[in-house]
PDB file of C-alpha atoms and ligand atoms in Angstrom:
ATOM      1  CA  MET A 190     -37.745  20.843  -2.701  1.00  0.00           C
ATOM      2  CA  ALA A 191     -36.410  18.090  -4.963  1.00  0.00           C
ATOM      3  CA  VAL A 192     -35.294  14.726  -3.715  1.00  0.00           C
ATOM      4  CA  ILE A 193     -33.024  12.821  -6.351  1.00  0.00           C
ATOM      5  CA  GLY A 194     -33.271   9.178  -5.974  1.00  0.00           C
ATOM      6  CA  GLY A 195     -36.194   6.850  -5.108  1.00  0.00           C
ATOM      7  CA  GLY A 196     -34.612   4.270  -2.930  1.00  0.00           C
ATOM      8  CA  ASN A 197     -35.083   4.022   0.806  1.00  0.00           C
ATOM      9  CA  SER A 198     -33.074   7.096   1.621  1.00  0.00           C
ATOM     10  CA  GLY A 199     -34.734   9.230  -0.905  1.00  0.00           C
ATOM     11  CA  ILE A 200     -38.339   8.234  -0.040  1.00  0.00           C
ATOM     12  CA  GLU A 201     -37.469   8.697   3.791  1.00  0.00           C
ATOM     13  CA  ALA A 202     -35.995  12.147   3.024  1.00  0.00           C
ATOM     14  CA  ALA A 203     -39.081  12.988   1.025  1.00  0.00           C
ATOM     15  CA  ILE A 204     -41.425  11.935   3.737  1.00  0.00           C
ATOM     16  CA  ASP A 205     -39.340  13.842   6.356  1.00  0.00           C
ATOM     17  CA  LEU A 206     -39.193  16.892   4.227  1.00  0.00           C
ATOM     18  CA  ALA A 207     -42.867  16.903   3.317  1.00  0.00           C
ATOM     19  CA  GLY A 208     -43.746  17.595   7.070  1.00  0.00           C
ATOM     20  CA  ILE A 209     -41.724  20.888   6.960  1.00  0.00           C
ATOM     21  CA  VAL A 210     -41.755  22.113   3.492  1.00  0.00           C
ATOM     22  CA  GLU A 211     -44.470  23.197   1.006  1.00  0.00           C
ATOM     23  CA  HIS A 212     -43.930  20.726  -1.630  1.00  0.00           C
ATOM     24  CA  VAL A 213     -41.488  17.702  -2.521  1.00  0.00           C
ATOM     25  CA  THR A 214     -40.762  16.284  -5.988  1.00  0.00           C
ATOM     26  CA  VAL A 215     -38.865  12.910  -6.131  1.00  0.00           C
ATOM     27  CA  LEU A 216     -36.982  12.309  -9.258  1.00  0.00           C
ATOM     28  CA  GLU A 217     -36.132   8.545  -9.826  1.00  0.00           C
ATOM     29  CA  PHE A 218     -33.908   7.487 -12.706  1.00  0.00           C
ATOM     30  CA  ALA A 219     -35.431   3.915 -13.077  1.00  0.00           C
ATOM     31  CA  ASP A 220     -38.997   3.332 -14.107  1.00  0.00           C
ATOM     32  CA  THR A 221     -40.078   2.105 -10.644  1.00  0.00           C
ATOM     33  CA  LEU A 222     -39.107   3.156  -7.191  1.00  0.00           C
ATOM     34  CA  ARG A 223     -36.475   0.949  -5.218  1.00  0.00           C
ATOM     35  CA  ALA A 224     -37.831   1.983  -1.909  1.00  0.00           C
ATOM     36  CA  ASP A 225     -39.683  -0.509   0.530  1.00  0.00           C
ATOM     37  CA  GLU A 226     -43.352  -0.947  -0.249  1.00  0.00           C
ATOM     38  CA  VAL A 227     -44.306   0.581   3.109  1.00  0.00           C
ATOM     39  CA  LEU A 228     -42.344   3.841   2.462  1.00  0.00           C
ATOM     40  CA  GLN A 229     -43.720   4.174  -0.928  1.00  0.00           C
ATOM     41  CA  ARG A 230     -47.196   3.707   0.474  1.00  0.00           C
ATOM     42  CA  LYS A 231     -46.509   6.467   3.027  1.00  0.00           C
ATOM     43  CA  ALA A 232     -45.060   8.887   0.453  1.00  0.00           C
ATOM     44  CA  ARG A 233     -47.966   8.376  -2.036  1.00  0.00           C
ATOM     45  CA  SER A 234     -50.409   9.130   0.846  1.00  0.00           C
ATOM     46  CA  MET A 235     -48.902  12.623   1.438  1.00  0.00           C
ATOM     47  CA  ALA A 236     -50.655  15.206  -0.581  1.00  0.00           C
ATOM     48  CA  ASN A 237     -47.550  17.401  -1.028  1.00  0.00           C
ATOM     49  CA  ILE A 238     -45.171  14.642  -2.444  1.00  0.00           C
ATOM     50  CA  ASP A 239     -44.939  14.097  -6.225  1.00  0.00           C
ATOM     51  CA  ILE A 240     -42.995  11.258  -7.597  1.00  0.00           C
ATOM     52  CA  ILE A 241     -41.594  11.243 -11.208  1.00  0.00           C
ATOM     53  CA  SER A 242     -39.890   7.934 -12.421  1.00  0.00           C
ATOM     54  CA  SER A 243     -37.700   7.548 -15.508  1.00  0.00           C
ATOM     55  CA  ALA A 244     -36.417  10.953 -14.757  1.00  0.00           C
ATOM     56  CA  MET A 245     -32.675  11.742 -15.322  1.00  0.00           C
ATOM     57  CA  THR A 246     -31.566  14.816 -13.666  1.00  0.00           C
ATOM     58  CA  THR A 247     -29.317  16.433 -15.932  1.00  0.00           C
ATOM     59  CA  GLU A 248     -28.462  20.087 -14.461  1.00  0.00           C
ATOM     60  CA  VAL A 249     -28.810  22.074 -11.122  1.00  0.00           C
ATOM     61  CA  LEU A 250     -29.856  25.584 -11.734  1.00  0.00           C
ATOM     62  CA  GLY A 251     -28.828  28.676  -9.880  1.00  0.00           C
ATOM     63  CA  ASP A 252     -28.846  32.398  -9.919  1.00  0.00           C
ATOM     64  CA  GLY A 253     -25.266  32.805  -8.621  1.00  0.00           C
ATOM     65  CA  ASN A 254     -26.279  32.778  -4.947  1.00  0.00           C
ATOM     66  CA  ARG A 255     -28.863  29.910  -4.448  1.00  0.00           C
ATOM     67  CA  VAL A 256     -30.310  26.925  -6.261  1.00  0.00           C
ATOM     68  CA  THR A 257     -33.421  28.047  -8.264  1.00  0.00           C
ATOM     69  CA  GLY A 258     -34.136  24.550  -9.868  1.00  0.00           C
ATOM     70  CA  LEU A 259     -33.004  21.641 -11.927  1.00  0.00           C
ATOM     71  CA  THR A 260     -33.533  20.205 -15.372  1.00  0.00           C
ATOM     72  CA  TRP A 261     -34.567  16.614 -15.947  1.00  0.00           C
ATOM     73  CA  GLU A 262     -34.891  14.468 -18.915  1.00  0.00           C
ATOM     74  CA  ASP A 263     -37.678  12.125 -19.359  1.00  0.00           C
ATOM     75  CA  ARG A 264     -36.078   8.870 -20.395  1.00  0.00           C
ATOM     76  CA  THR A 265     -39.258   7.612 -21.917  1.00  0.00           C
ATOM     77  CA  ASN A 266     -39.154  10.276 -24.664  1.00  0.00           C
ATOM     78  CA  GLY A 267     -36.060  12.340 -24.163  1.00  0.00           C
ATOM     79  CA  GLN A 268     -37.827  15.503 -23.447  1.00  0.00           C
ATOM     80  CA  LEU A 269     -36.124  18.062 -21.157  1.00  0.00           C
ATOM     81  CA  ASN A 270     -38.143  19.466 -18.386  1.00  0.00           C
ATOM     82  CA  GLN A 271     -37.388  22.320 -15.708  1.00  0.00           C
ATOM     83  CA  LEU A 272     -38.408  22.121 -12.171  1.00  0.00           C
ATOM     84  CA  ASN A 273     -38.288  25.099  -9.989  1.00  0.00           C
ATOM     85  CA  VAL A 274     -37.078  24.328  -6.440  1.00  0.00           C
ATOM     86  CA  ALA A 275     -35.622  26.062  -3.578  1.00  0.00           C
ATOM     87  CA  GLY A 276     -33.431  23.168  -2.608  1.00  0.00           C
ATOM     88  CA  ILE A 277     -32.214  19.761  -3.778  1.00  0.00           C
ATOM     89  CA  PHE A 278     -31.453  16.652  -1.641  1.00  0.00           C
ATOM     90  CA  VAL A 279     -29.110  13.959  -3.541  1.00  0.00           C
ATOM     91  CA  GLN A 280     -29.995  10.546  -2.158  1.00  0.00           C
ATOM     92  CA  ILE A 281     -28.462   8.357  -4.865  1.00  0.00           C
ATOM     93  CA  GLY A 282     -26.560   5.941  -2.600  1.00  0.00           C
ATOM     94  CA  LEU A 283     -22.956   5.644  -1.614  1.00  0.00           C
ATOM     95  CA  MET A 284     -20.172   3.062  -2.689  1.00  0.00           C
ATOM     96  CA  PRO A 285     -17.628   2.073   0.058  1.00  0.00           C
ATOM     97  CA  ASN A 286     -14.160   2.770  -0.877  1.00  0.00           C
ATOM     98  CA  THR A 287     -12.762  -0.775  -0.750  1.00  0.00           C
ATOM     99  CA  GLU A 288     -11.558  -1.434  -4.226  1.00  0.00           C
ATOM    100  CA  TRP A 289      -7.897  -1.101  -2.988  1.00  0.00           C
ATOM    101  CA  LEU A 290      -8.397  -4.241  -0.756  1.00  0.00           C
ATOM    102  CA  GLY A 291      -8.733  -6.356  -3.901  1.00  0.00           C
ATOM    103  CA  ASP A 292      -9.262 -10.122  -2.912  1.00  0.00           C
ATOM    104  CA  SER A 293      -7.197  -9.733   0.372  1.00  0.00           C
ATOM    105  CA  ILE A 294     -10.517  -9.449   2.380  1.00  0.00           C
ATOM    106  CA  ALA A 295     -14.021 -11.018   1.856  1.00  0.00           C
ATOM    107  CA  LEU A 296     -16.456  -8.178   0.575  1.00  0.00           C
ATOM    108  CA  THR A 297     -20.150  -8.194   0.009  1.00  0.00           C
ATOM    109  CA  ASP A 298     -21.602  -7.839  -3.452  1.00  0.00           C
ATOM    110  CA  ARG A 299     -21.916  -4.098  -2.498  1.00  0.00           C
ATOM    111  CA  GLY A 300     -18.291  -3.919  -1.667  1.00  0.00           C
ATOM    112  CA  GLU A 301     -18.784  -3.796   2.071  1.00  0.00           C
ATOM    113  CA  ILE A 302     -16.667  -5.459   4.473  1.00  0.00           C
ATOM    114  CA  PRO A 303     -18.460  -8.069   6.525  1.00  0.00           C
ATOM    115  CA  VAL A 304     -17.385  -8.304  10.218  1.00  0.00           C
ATOM    116  CA  ASP A 305     -18.373 -10.617  13.049  1.00  0.00           C
ATOM    117  CA  ASN A 306     -19.599  -9.342  16.456  1.00  0.00           C
ATOM    118  CA  ARG A 307     -16.109  -8.318  17.414  1.00  0.00           C
ATOM    119  CA  GLY A 308     -15.597  -6.359  14.423  1.00  0.00           C
ATOM    120  CA  GLN A 309     -13.176  -9.165  12.775  1.00  0.00           C
ATOM    121  CA  THR A 310     -13.099  -9.396   9.060  1.00  0.00           C
ATOM    122  CA  SER A 311     -12.472 -12.636   7.174  1.00  0.00           C
ATOM    123  CA  VAL A 312      -8.848 -12.220   7.979  1.00  0.00           C
ATOM    124  CA  PRO A 313      -7.808 -13.073  11.618  1.00  0.00           C
ATOM    125  CA  GLY A 314      -6.204  -9.852  13.163  1.00  0.00           C
ATOM    126  CA  VAL A 315      -7.720  -7.510  10.655  1.00  0.00           C
ATOM    127  CA  PHE A 316     -10.678  -5.361  11.987  1.00  0.00           C
ATOM    128  CA  ALA A 317     -13.045  -2.962  10.387  1.00  0.00           C
ATOM    129  CA  ALA A 318     -15.668  -0.417  11.628  1.00  0.00           C
ATOM    130  CA  GLY A 319     -18.071   2.016  10.536  1.00  0.00           C
ATOM    131  CA  ASP A 320     -19.945   2.614   7.151  1.00  0.00           C
ATOM    132  CA  VAL A 321     -17.397   0.495   5.313  1.00  0.00           C
ATOM    133  CA  THR A 322     -18.815  -2.525   6.988  1.00  0.00           C
ATOM    134  CA  ASP A 323     -22.068  -4.424   6.299  1.00  0.00           C
ATOM    135  CA  ALA A 324     -23.729  -2.715   9.370  1.00  0.00           C
ATOM    136  CA  ALA A 325     -27.368  -2.295   8.557  1.00  0.00           C
ATOM    137  CA  TYR A 326     -27.493   1.415   9.425  1.00  0.00           C
ATOM    138  CA  LYS A 327     -25.100   4.032   8.213  1.00  0.00           C
ATOM    139  CA  GLN A 328     -25.214   6.584  11.144  1.00  0.00           C
ATOM    140  CA  ILE A 329     -22.569   8.265  13.334  1.00  0.00           C
ATOM    141  CA  ILE A 330     -23.449   6.597  16.614  1.00  0.00           C
ATOM    142  CA  ILE A 331     -23.509   3.099  15.033  1.00  0.00           C
ATOM    143  CA  ALA A 332     -20.008   3.781  13.433  1.00  0.00           C
ATOM    144  CA  MET A 333     -18.585   5.094  16.819  1.00  0.00           C
ATOM    145  CA  GLY A 334     -19.956   2.128  18.527  1.00  0.00           C
ATOM    146  CA  SER A 335     -18.410  -0.256  15.968  1.00  0.00           C
ATOM    147  CA  GLY A 336     -15.218   1.526  16.203  1.00  0.00           C
ATOM    148  CA  ALA A 337     -15.280   0.713  20.101  1.00  0.00           C
ATOM    149  CA  THR A 338     -16.145  -2.962  19.275  1.00  0.00           C
ATOM    150  CA  ALA A 339     -13.355  -3.220  16.707  1.00  0.00           C
ATOM    151  CA  SER A 340     -10.862  -1.807  19.018  1.00  0.00           C
ATOM    152  CA  LEU A 341     -11.724  -4.219  21.875  1.00  0.00           C
ATOM    153  CA  GLY A 342     -11.795  -7.067  19.405  1.00  0.00           C
ATOM    154  CA  ALA A 343      -8.259  -6.250  18.222  1.00  0.00           C
ATOM    155  CA  PHE A 344      -7.051  -5.746  21.860  1.00  0.00           C
ATOM    156  CA  ASP A 345      -8.493  -9.239  22.633  1.00  0.00           C
ATOM    157  CA  HIS A 346      -7.012 -10.611  19.513  1.00  0.00           C
ATOM    158  CA  LEU A 347      -3.617  -9.358  20.560  1.00  0.00           C
ATOM    159  CA  ILE A 348      -3.703 -10.520  24.109  1.00  0.00           C
ATOM    160  CA  ARG A 349      -4.754 -14.138  22.962  1.00  0.00           C
ATOM    161  CA  SER A 350      -2.270 -14.340  20.360  1.00  0.00           C
ATOM    162  CA  SER A 351       0.688 -13.029  22.440  1.00  0.00           C
ATOM    163  CA  ALA A 352      -0.512 -15.450  25.249  1.00  0.00           C
ATOM    164  CA  ASP A 353      -0.438 -18.394  22.766  1.00  0.00           C
ATOM    165  CA  GLN A 354       3.102 -17.383  21.594  1.00  0.00           C
ATOM    166  CA  GLU A 355       4.244 -17.638  25.185  1.00  0.00           C
ATOM    167  CA  LEU A 356       2.808 -20.903  25.674  1.00  0.00           C
ATOM    168  CA  GLU A 357       4.367 -22.145  22.517  1.00  0.00           C
ATOM    169  CA  ALA A 358       7.777 -20.632  23.768  1.00  0.00           C
ATOM    170  CA  VAL A 359       7.222 -22.412  27.195  1.00  0.00           C
ATOM    171  CA  ALA A 360       6.532 -25.717  25.263  1.00  0.00           C
TER     172      ALA A 360
HETATM  173  C1  FAD B 602     -25.147  13.644   3.404  1.00  0.00           C
HETATM  174  C2  FAD B 602     -25.121  12.827   4.618  1.00  0.00           C
HETATM  175  C3  FAD B 602     -25.784  13.068   5.792  1.00  0.00           C
HETATM  176  C4  FAD B 602     -25.620  12.380   6.798  1.00  0.00           C
HETATM  177  N1  FAD B 602     -26.239  12.749   8.014  1.00  0.00           N
HETATM  178  C5  FAD B 602     -26.274  11.919   9.060  1.00  0.00           C
HETATM  179  C6  FAD B 602     -26.994  12.367  10.340  1.00  0.00           C
HETATM  180  O1  FAD B 602     -27.613  13.200  10.315  1.00  0.00           O
HETATM  181  N2  FAD B 602     -26.723  11.661  11.363  1.00  0.00           N
HETATM  182  C7  FAD B 602     -25.988  10.525  11.447  1.00  0.00           C
HETATM  183  O2  FAD B 602     -25.893   9.853  12.409  1.00  0.00           O
HETATM  184  N3  FAD B 602     -25.346  10.093  10.396  1.00  0.00           N
HETATM  185  C8  FAD B 602     -25.427  10.711   9.038  1.00  0.00           C
HETATM  186  N4  FAD B 602     -24.732  10.350   8.135  1.00  0.00           N
HETATM  187  C9  FAD B 602     -23.791   9.183   8.081  1.00  0.00           C
HETATM  188  C10 FAD B 602     -22.532   9.322   8.812  1.00  0.00           C
HETATM  189  O3  FAD B 602     -21.817  10.572   8.265  1.00  0.00           O
HETATM  190  C11 FAD B 602     -21.642   8.133   8.755  1.00  0.00           C
HETATM  191  O4  FAD B 602     -22.468   7.107   9.255  1.00  0.00           O
HETATM  192  C12 FAD B 602     -20.444   8.328   9.511  1.00  0.00           C
HETATM  193  O5  FAD B 602     -19.676   9.489   8.995  1.00  0.00           O
HETATM  194  C13 FAD B 602     -19.590   6.923   9.196  1.00  0.00           C
HETATM  195  O6  FAD B 602     -18.229   7.093   9.907  1.00  0.00           O
HETATM  196  P1  FAD B 602     -17.026   6.302   9.285  1.00  0.00           P
HETATM  197  O7  FAD B 602     -15.971   6.812  10.245  1.00  0.00           O
HETATM  198  O8  FAD B 602     -17.439   5.007   9.312  1.00  0.00           O
HETATM  199  O9  FAD B 602     -16.827   6.787   7.691  1.00  0.00           O
HETATM  200  P2  FAD B 602     -16.530   8.310   7.137  1.00  0.00           P
HETATM  201  O10 FAD B 602     -16.969   9.339   8.035  1.00  0.00           O
HETATM  202  O11 FAD B 602     -16.900   8.228   5.783  1.00  0.00           O
HETATM  203  O12 FAD B 602     -14.890   8.335   7.298  1.00  0.00           O
HETATM  204  C14 FAD B 602     -14.151   7.517   6.508  1.00  0.00           C
HETATM  205  C15 FAD B 602     -12.639   8.204   6.384  1.00  0.00           C
HETATM  206  O13 FAD B 602     -11.808   7.310   5.877  1.00  0.00           O
HETATM  207  C16 FAD B 602     -11.198   8.134   4.825  1.00  0.00           C
HETATM  208  N5  FAD B 602     -10.713   6.999   3.748  1.00  0.00           N
HETATM  209  C17 FAD B 602     -11.354   6.378   2.914  1.00  0.00           C
HETATM  210  N6  FAD B 602     -10.418   5.726   2.170  1.00  0.00           N
HETATM  211  C18 FAD B 602      -9.299   5.623   2.798  1.00  0.00           C
HETATM  212  C19 FAD B 602      -7.860   5.066   2.511  1.00  0.00           C
HETATM  213  N7  FAD B 602      -7.866   4.056   1.557  1.00  0.00           N
HETATM  214  N8  FAD B 602      -7.097   5.295   3.343  1.00  0.00           N
HETATM  215  C20 FAD B 602      -7.126   6.228   4.440  1.00  0.00           C
HETATM  216  N9  FAD B 602      -8.347   6.769   4.657  1.00  0.00           N
HETATM  217  C21 FAD B 602      -9.326   6.569   3.814  1.00  0.00           C
HETATM  218  C22 FAD B 602     -12.128   9.014   4.149  1.00  0.00           C
HETATM  219  O14 FAD B 602     -11.377  10.082   3.542  1.00  0.00           O
HETATM  220  C23 FAD B 602     -12.796   9.447   5.456  1.00  0.00           C
HETATM  221  O15 FAD B 602     -12.054  10.396   6.236  1.00  0.00           O
HETATM  222  C24 FAD B 602     -24.903  11.190   6.857  1.00  0.00           C
HETATM  223  C25 FAD B 602     -24.039  10.794   5.720  1.00  0.00           C
HETATM  224  C26 FAD B 602     -24.063  11.670   4.559  1.00  0.00           C
HETATM  225  C27 FAD B 602     -23.293  11.287   3.450  1.00  0.00           C
END
């Protein structure tokens, strides 16, 4: 197997895969891995994981039915190499689709939407949930929970703002 990307996701995937497949090769574009030291140590301690840095994957190879390998360029000397693998896991990260928000809502430097513990964004009355937020872990159960939080937060916000309007009307 090949794992493309040497960040936390890539090294975690390599460690998981190494327990169930014959061999795993990690290909990292940069000259060093970005994964946490503890993950790197674990991966390097596993005999069936190889890590290649400065490796730009250039092509996925197949026989028309299945993956047979990939080609990668050694960024230090431009040499092209071929790696024969039965499967490829691409773990090079995801960017949240928030460009369309422009400056209307505060975003982190990764483009995620920061939310408070009720799911509210920097704009009162605007709520966000799921992977697009600055939640630490991008997992289905966490996205679902944050959806429930944001719904309750929005409900609470509406109840309170309509109560405030009624009070203003009475005054
Ligand atoms: C390869 C892969 C494997 C994964 N495996 C697991 C796993 O095993 N277990 C696990 O728990 N999690 C896994 N995840 C993470 C999980 O998929 C996410 O945490 C979860 O889908 C987040 O849900 P979400 O609703 O926040 O976002 P998404 O599921 O990404 O849904 C967002 C939706 O919004 C739509 N959208 C985007 N922009 C706009 C717009 N401007 N207007 C309208 N709609 C828009 C998108 O088309 C999409 O349908 C995996 C993710 C990936 C990529």
